[in-house]
Structure formats: structure tokens, C-alpha cells
XYZ file of C-alpha atoms in Angstrom:
381
model
C 22.379 -47.207 17.195
C 24.160 -50.394 16.540
C 27.938 -50.387 16.907
C 29.800 -49.429 13.411
C 33.241 -49.270 12.255
C 34.805 -47.117 9.323
C 36.069 -48.852 6.467
C 37.217 -46.838 3.219
C 36.152 -48.589 0.018
C 37.276 -47.563 -3.432
C 35.856 -50.492 -5.217
C 33.179 -52.967 -4.823
C 35.570 -55.921 -3.643
C 37.716 -54.169 -1.108
C 36.975 -55.047 2.347
C 36.911 -52.609 5.333
C 39.711 -52.204 7.841
C 39.903 -55.059 10.082
C 36.876 -55.238 12.465
C 36.833 -55.963 16.046
C 35.133 -59.187 17.019
C 32.192 -57.338 18.683
C 31.229 -55.289 15.709
C 28.265 -56.825 14.024
C 27.954 -54.240 11.128
C 30.863 -52.662 8.864
C 30.536 -49.237 7.620
C 31.889 -48.238 4.173
C 32.573 -45.065 2.378
C 31.546 -45.717 -1.316
C 31.248 -43.642 -4.506
C 27.978 -44.189 -6.419
C 28.884 -45.366 -9.926
C 26.047 -43.478 -11.554
C 26.364 -39.941 -9.813
C 29.663 -40.019 -7.924
C 28.120 -39.116 -4.748
C 30.074 -40.527 -1.707
C 27.701 -42.147 0.888
C 27.959 -44.435 3.885
C 26.977 -48.074 3.209
C 26.698 -51.052 5.476
C 27.249 -54.735 5.541
C 27.022 -57.506 8.279
C 30.409 -58.436 9.389
C 31.235 -61.600 7.496
C 33.699 -62.715 10.250
C 30.947 -62.971 12.691
C 27.982 -64.656 10.713
C 28.081 -67.998 8.838
C 25.515 -70.504 7.575
C 25.202 -74.242 8.316
C 23.007 -75.406 5.426
C 21.678 -74.584 2.008
C 18.179 -74.842 0.822
C 17.210 -76.720 -2.471
C 17.491 -73.493 -4.289
C 20.808 -72.749 -2.489
C 19.540 -70.167 -0.059
C 21.823 -70.026 2.730
C 20.174 -71.361 5.904
C 20.813 -71.394 9.731
C 22.927 -68.541 10.313
C 25.118 -68.738 13.224
C 26.766 -65.900 15.000
C 28.084 -64.830 18.507
C 25.853 -64.623 21.394
C 23.897 -61.273 21.516
C 24.069 -60.862 17.830
C 21.140 -63.313 16.898
C 18.706 -60.609 15.872
C 20.901 -59.487 12.946
C 20.328 -61.085 9.585
C 22.865 -60.873 6.975
C 20.656 -60.811 3.602
C 18.954 -57.484 4.849
C 22.139 -55.679 4.168
C 22.761 -57.106 0.659
C 21.525 -54.108 -1.311
C 23.299 -50.643 -1.345
C 21.463 -47.435 -2.140
C 22.565 -43.882 -3.084
C 20.795 -41.354 -1.201
C 21.448 -38.751 -4.075
C 20.329 -40.346 -7.192
C 18.554 -43.554 -5.583
C 20.807 -45.924 -7.619
C 20.403 -49.349 -6.014
C 22.499 -52.507 -6.639
C 23.921 -55.494 -4.649
C 26.940 -54.591 -2.673
C 29.297 -56.458 -5.064
C 27.930 -54.277 -7.916
C 27.233 -50.926 -6.624
C 30.609 -49.402 -7.428
C 31.024 -51.433 -10.803
C 27.656 -52.420 -12.121
C 28.923 -52.653 -15.575
C 32.077 -55.024 -15.184
C 32.765 -56.943 -18.427
C 30.036 -54.765 -20.343
C 31.270 -52.715 -23.304
C 29.232 -49.676 -22.614
C 30.240 -46.257 -20.754
C 28.803 -45.719 -17.356
C 28.063 -42.127 -18.073
C 25.551 -43.268 -20.911
C 23.791 -45.624 -18.426
C 23.672 -42.942 -15.762
C 22.005 -40.625 -18.470
C 19.435 -43.000 -19.347
C 18.551 -43.595 -15.876
C 18.246 -39.910 -15.510
C 16.147 -39.479 -18.669
C 13.834 -42.390 -17.560
C 13.117 -40.961 -14.310
C 12.289 -37.661 -15.929
C 10.228 -38.979 -18.775
C 8.705 -42.189 -17.469
C 6.094 -41.449 -14.768
C 5.726 -45.053 -13.722
C 9.708 -45.343 -12.990
C 9.589 -41.974 -11.276
C 6.656 -42.940 -9.068
C 8.242 -46.472 -8.198
C 11.633 -44.993 -7.415
C 10.275 -42.185 -5.207
C 8.078 -44.723 -3.387
C 10.722 -47.311 -2.858
C 13.351 -44.672 -1.945
C 11.219 -43.326 1.054
C 12.777 -43.494 4.627
C 15.792 -45.533 3.796
C 18.114 -46.062 6.784
C 21.034 -48.081 5.569
C 22.642 -48.792 8.934
C 19.348 -50.113 10.573
C 17.928 -52.464 7.909
C 14.792 -54.627 8.253
C 12.762 -56.889 6.073
C 10.290 -54.052 4.843
C 13.479 -51.909 3.758
C 15.264 -54.979 2.426
C 12.324 -55.998 0.153
C 11.760 -52.283 -1.003
C 15.523 -52.191 -2.108
C 15.281 -55.382 -3.929
C 12.416 -54.097 -5.936
C 14.126 -50.870 -6.583
C 17.321 -52.535 -7.610
C 15.243 -54.702 -10.075
C 13.706 -51.634 -11.620
C 17.095 -49.968 -12.035
C 18.676 -52.916 -13.634
C 15.740 -53.439 -15.895
C 16.227 -50.122 -17.274
C 20.095 -50.806 -17.615
C 19.342 -54.177 -19.188
C 17.288 -52.487 -22.143
C 20.572 -50.804 -23.134
C 23.372 -53.616 -22.612
C 21.271 -56.767 -23.111
C 23.673 -58.478 -20.867
C 22.286 -58.376 -17.292
C 19.860 -61.237 -17.170
C 21.954 -63.071 -14.717
C 21.859 -60.278 -12.119
C 18.118 -59.922 -12.602
C 17.775 -63.573 -11.859
C 19.879 -63.132 -8.607
C 17.875 -60.246 -7.444
C 14.539 -61.917 -8.030
C 15.809 -65.092 -6.341
C 17.105 -63.043 -3.326
C 13.971 -61.096 -3.288
C 12.035 -64.648 -2.863
C 14.470 -65.656 -0.060
C 13.667 -62.646 1.825
C 9.955 -63.333 1.658
C 10.548 -67.052 2.849
C 12.797 -65.783 5.667
C 10.130 -63.319 6.849
C 7.147 -65.911 6.720
C 9.584 -67.914 9.058
C 9.337 -65.259 11.599
C 5.854 -65.113 12.890
C 6.100 -61.739 15.093
C 7.930 -59.932 12.182
C 5.602 -61.262 9.448
C 2.440 -60.364 11.767
C 3.799 -56.648 11.897
C 4.857 -56.330 8.224
C 2.207 -58.073 6.227
C -0.264 -55.189 6.299
C 2.468 -52.642 5.264
C 3.925 -54.922 2.577
C 0.305 -55.568 1.205
C -0.334 -51.907 1.167
C 3.011 -51.257 -0.642
C 2.441 -53.992 -3.269
C -1.160 -52.643 -3.872
C 0.161 -48.980 -4.316
C 2.982 -50.280 -6.683
C 0.969 -52.452 -8.774
C -0.484 -49.336 -10.354
C 2.927 -48.714 -12.080
C 4.265 -52.284 -11.795
C 1.462 -54.726 -12.680
C 3.365 -57.941 -12.372
C 5.295 -56.904 -9.331
C 6.683 -59.905 -7.441
C 4.674 -59.586 -4.128
C 5.825 -62.963 -2.589
C 8.234 -65.830 -2.636
C 6.533 -67.710 -5.471
C 6.157 -64.686 -7.779
C 9.654 -63.842 -7.295
C 11.079 -67.381 -7.641
C 9.046 -67.565 -11.084
C 10.585 -64.486 -12.345
C 14.062 -65.556 -11.208
C 13.669 -68.779 -13.191
C 12.618 -66.800 -16.252
C 15.639 -64.472 -16.212
C 17.911 -67.251 -15.545
C 16.553 -69.169 -18.476
C 17.054 -65.930 -20.524
C 20.698 -65.844 -19.276
C 21.310 -69.372 -20.891
C 20.124 -67.878 -24.163
C 21.660 -64.488 -24.253
C 24.290 -63.715 -21.606
C 28.021 -63.572 -22.202
C 28.625 -64.033 -18.474
C 28.494 -67.721 -18.880
C 32.005 -68.283 -19.986
C 32.469 -71.902 -19.346
C 30.435 -75.064 -19.709
C 30.328 -75.452 -15.757
C 28.701 -71.896 -15.479
C 26.023 -72.862 -17.869
C 25.192 -76.179 -16.200
C 25.176 -74.378 -12.826
C 22.648 -71.951 -14.074
C 20.655 -74.747 -15.720
C 20.615 -76.739 -12.491
C 19.589 -73.629 -10.372
C 16.499 -73.242 -12.670
C 15.606 -76.690 -11.796
C 16.077 -76.220 -8.232
C 13.827 -73.091 -8.229
C 11.057 -75.285 -9.867
C 11.295 -77.818 -7.105
C 10.789 -74.970 -4.520
C 7.834 -73.864 -6.660
C 6.289 -77.258 -6.456
C 6.547 -78.091 -9.877
C 8.477 -81.386 -9.858
C 7.438 -82.323 -13.494
C 9.300 -79.300 -15.113
C 12.161 -79.498 -12.529
C 12.779 -83.195 -13.507
C 12.646 -82.036 -17.253
C 15.250 -79.409 -16.648
C 17.440 -81.722 -14.367
C 17.361 -84.483 -17.144
C 18.639 -81.953 -19.667
C 21.243 -80.798 -17.333
C 22.517 -84.369 -16.794
C 22.611 -84.829 -20.547
C 24.474 -81.536 -21.094
C 26.827 -82.353 -18.320
C 27.971 -85.811 -19.720
C 28.046 -84.645 -23.254
C 30.304 -81.552 -22.310
C 32.385 -83.868 -19.984
C 33.007 -86.240 -23.026
C 34.102 -83.245 -25.090
C 36.437 -81.967 -22.529
C 37.937 -85.452 -21.912
C 38.318 -85.898 -25.666
C 40.326 -82.701 -25.921
C 42.608 -83.663 -23.079
C 43.183 -87.111 -24.564
C 43.996 -85.525 -28.225
C 46.205 -83.112 -26.467
C 48.161 -85.879 -24.714
C 49.080 -87.157 -28.161
C 50.461 -83.901 -29.581
C 54.018 -82.841 -29.765
C 53.195 -79.253 -28.806
C 50.741 -79.574 -25.888
C 48.767 -76.819 -24.149
C 50.207 -75.091 -21.279
C 49.836 -76.570 -17.727
C 47.360 -73.874 -16.550
C 45.079 -74.527 -19.556
C 45.284 -78.239 -19.098
C 44.481 -78.080 -15.313
C 41.471 -75.868 -16.102
C 40.145 -78.705 -18.392
C 40.795 -81.389 -15.884
C 38.913 -79.107 -13.205
C 35.968 -78.632 -15.613
C 35.865 -82.420 -16.389
C 35.731 -83.276 -12.632
C 33.041 -80.273 -11.987
C 30.898 -81.588 -14.909
C 30.891 -85.127 -13.314
C 30.014 -83.925 -10.134
C 27.135 -81.768 -11.451
C 25.671 -84.868 -13.143
C 25.921 -86.735 -9.925
C 24.137 -83.743 -8.132
C 21.281 -83.359 -10.765
C 20.831 -87.112 -10.240
C 20.560 -86.849 -6.512
C 18.013 -84.077 -7.108
C 15.784 -86.247 -9.287
C 15.850 -88.949 -6.855
C 14.775 -86.330 -4.062
C 11.971 -85.344 -6.474
C 10.754 -88.914 -6.719
C 10.888 -89.434 -3.004
C 9.122 -86.252 -2.236
C 6.434 -87.196 -4.886
C 5.948 -90.553 -3.400
C 5.315 -89.185 0.023
C 2.689 -86.734 -1.511
C 1.110 -89.704 -3.569
C 0.954 -91.626 -0.189
C -0.654 -88.654 1.631
C -3.252 -88.361 -1.292
C -4.155 -92.028 -1.320
C -4.672 -92.034 2.640
C -6.998 -88.978 2.395
C -8.926 -90.724 -0.454
C -9.184 -94.010 1.682
C -10.570 -91.937 4.677
C -12.927 -90.318 2.564
C -14.336 -93.341 1.317
C -14.231 -95.468 4.349
C -17.577 -97.231 3.726
C -16.677 -98.555 0.357
C -15.185 -101.930 -0.423
C -11.478 -102.667 -1.108
C -11.898 -103.059 -4.688
C -14.165 -99.851 -5.081
C -11.277 -98.013 -2.947
C -8.819 -99.253 -5.395
C -10.626 -98.163 -8.295
C -11.013 -94.761 -6.906
C -7.034 -94.463 -6.151
C -6.415 -95.587 -9.649
C -8.764 -93.075 -11.065
C -7.204 -90.388 -9.258
C -3.875 -91.253 -10.972
C -2.153 -92.404 -7.510
C 1.130 -94.056 -8.200
C 0.519 -97.714 -8.926
C 2.992 -98.941 -6.289
C 1.296 -96.870 -3.773
C -2.067 -98.225 -4.819
C -0.829 -101.779 -4.723
C 0.621 -101.111 -1.179
C -2.335 -99.603 0.429
C -5.278 -101.192 -1.607
C -3.751 -104.241 -3.147
C -5.559 -106.499 -5.646
C -7.921 -109.172 -4.139
C -5.490 -111.839 -4.941
C -2.925 -110.544 -2.602
C -3.131 -111.120 1.135
C -2.477 -107.450 2.102
C -5.303 -105.511 2.899
C -6.392 -101.868 3.859
C -5.393 -102.570 7.516
C -1.728 -102.019 6.349
C -2.754 -98.291 6.175
C -3.158 -98.230 9.869
C -0.376 -100.551 10.850
């Protein structure tokens, strides 16, 4: 058993009692929002783990910790699960999943109970995904199961409140991150690949489009983030909307879809600049009024203007990265085609590259026109 500490918790954002530096896992006593059952839940001690980088889709990377705690992985403890009713949600939302939503918790709880009773697929999924949960001793298999269960729970809730697309996108994205992390750990992946395949095969009978890997999870994350832009009230400021818009573009980069990613990022840049102009005009107009807005409101607009400018710059940098990555792939494609056609003349190889829609600059560099002095030997220089 790993070392634990107690930390009473009456709400989703209250932290545990101060943790000694040697405790990797923090234990909480939490009331389930759906059934009221008090249970023990666990999180990695945030004082002892920090990340040093972000992936292109904002996944925290390169976690660092103290010596002897390297085997722990914070994302494995993101989901909390009620052992009584099986309600599952991210730790931030477990005790208050309906914050800012105009619907009573008891109505949602009743809907979950009725769905479990009357919907055989939901019952089968819940029963299977709730098997053998040990919250104090998480691993990738359990974390993936809990993410799938949380998605199922939130999907039922979403049919009532119509406002949780943002969290669904978040859960699918985190599920994709878990699969990515697992694949980067060869020993754990080898041990869990067969059990996960069996699990997904079993669940597919009740969940045909179950996200069974990184790519399928990211695709559904992008879908729900897109629906967030259309329907969710949770995006309260222009900055919130641009952040989600750019995240969708980032996800498409990870999915290897640079064309769609570029379209989304171009839209993001356009929206950012247009919204910044509107904010700046509002600030300028306010400066000429006798009755000006209060300092807090003005400060918020100034902050939004700066953030929108930064977001436009970020999107431009992402587009440049897409272009650089695309050129690298174009060069690799051209080199492969040249190797496969080694016996052909330079003119014939140039035609092959052009017919395969290789970037013209790459073609001119590796297989220049006859009137240029450079030749194919540049490829091997």
C-alpha cells in the first residue's frame, strides 16, 4: 500500500490538509453529488509533481518528481468514482458536476438511475467499467475504464442539460492522452494491450463507436469541442471561444490532418483580430465618455485585448509549424520516390515528383530543371 494522508473535502475545490513532502498520494473524503455516499478518493500530491513541457494539443509532458516517486503518473488519478452508484467524473466536477447549470441535481440523479434500470446497454457498460476499481492504486487500465465510464455518465446528463459539451470534449481529449502515454511505455503497453483489446471488443456490443485508441478519442474530442463553440454557455468571453477554437486546430495537427488544422487556425486568427478590434474600439470610445466604465471592467477589456493579440500570434506560429512539418514530409516523400526510380533520367524523376504532387520548391531543390546546374547528387550531399 502506498503512503496516504487524510484530507476532509466538502467541495470539489478544497484541498486536503497539508501533505508531508514524502506523501505521493493525497486521500480525500468526498460526498457523491448523485447519491450522497461518502467515499475515499485519491489524487497525486500536486506539490510533488510538475510538468516541463506541453504537447501540441496541450497535454502536459515530462512530469518531474522526487526520487523514488517516478513510477507515479498524475493523470491516472484524474477521475473519481463513487463505489455506491458508480457516478464517475473528473475530480474538479465530482462533487459539483452541475455548476452554472440551471437544473437540480436530484433530477439528474433520478435520470441516471432510470437509465441504468431501463437501458440495458448503459447498465452493461456501467457494470463492466465499474469492475475491480481500486482508487488508491490506479493504473492505465483502470484510468481508461473510468474515463470511458465518465463519458457515458456525462452523455446521459448532456441529454438533459444540453450544456456539457465542453467537459465531454475534455474527457475524450484526456482519454486520448492516456492512450498516448501508455504507448510510450513499452512494458506496460505490452502487458495491457490484450486486456484493453478484449475490453473494447466486449464494450463495442453496447457502444459501437467506442474510442479504443488515441486517434478515435481525439476525433471525438474535436467533435465535442466544435459543438461547444455552437451551443455551450460556458464560453463566457471571446478569449474562451478562441482558446477552444485553437485547441480544435491543435487536435487536428496531432491527428495528422494539417489541411483542416490550417483552416481552423486561419479562422482563429481572423476571429482573434476582429474581436480585438471590437474590444479596442470599445476601450477607445470609453475614453471619450464623461461617465466611464469602472476600473475593473476596463482592466478586463485591456486584458482581453492583449490575450487576443497573443492568441493570434500563437495561431500564426502553429501554422508555421504545420508548414515546416509538411515540408519535411514532402522532402521524405520525394527522396523515397527518387530511390524507387533510381534508374530513370533526371527529367523523368522530376516528372514523377510533380505527378505525385510533391511541393514545387522541394522538386526544384532535389530534381531541378535541366537549365539549372544543381542535380540529383544534391540528394546525397
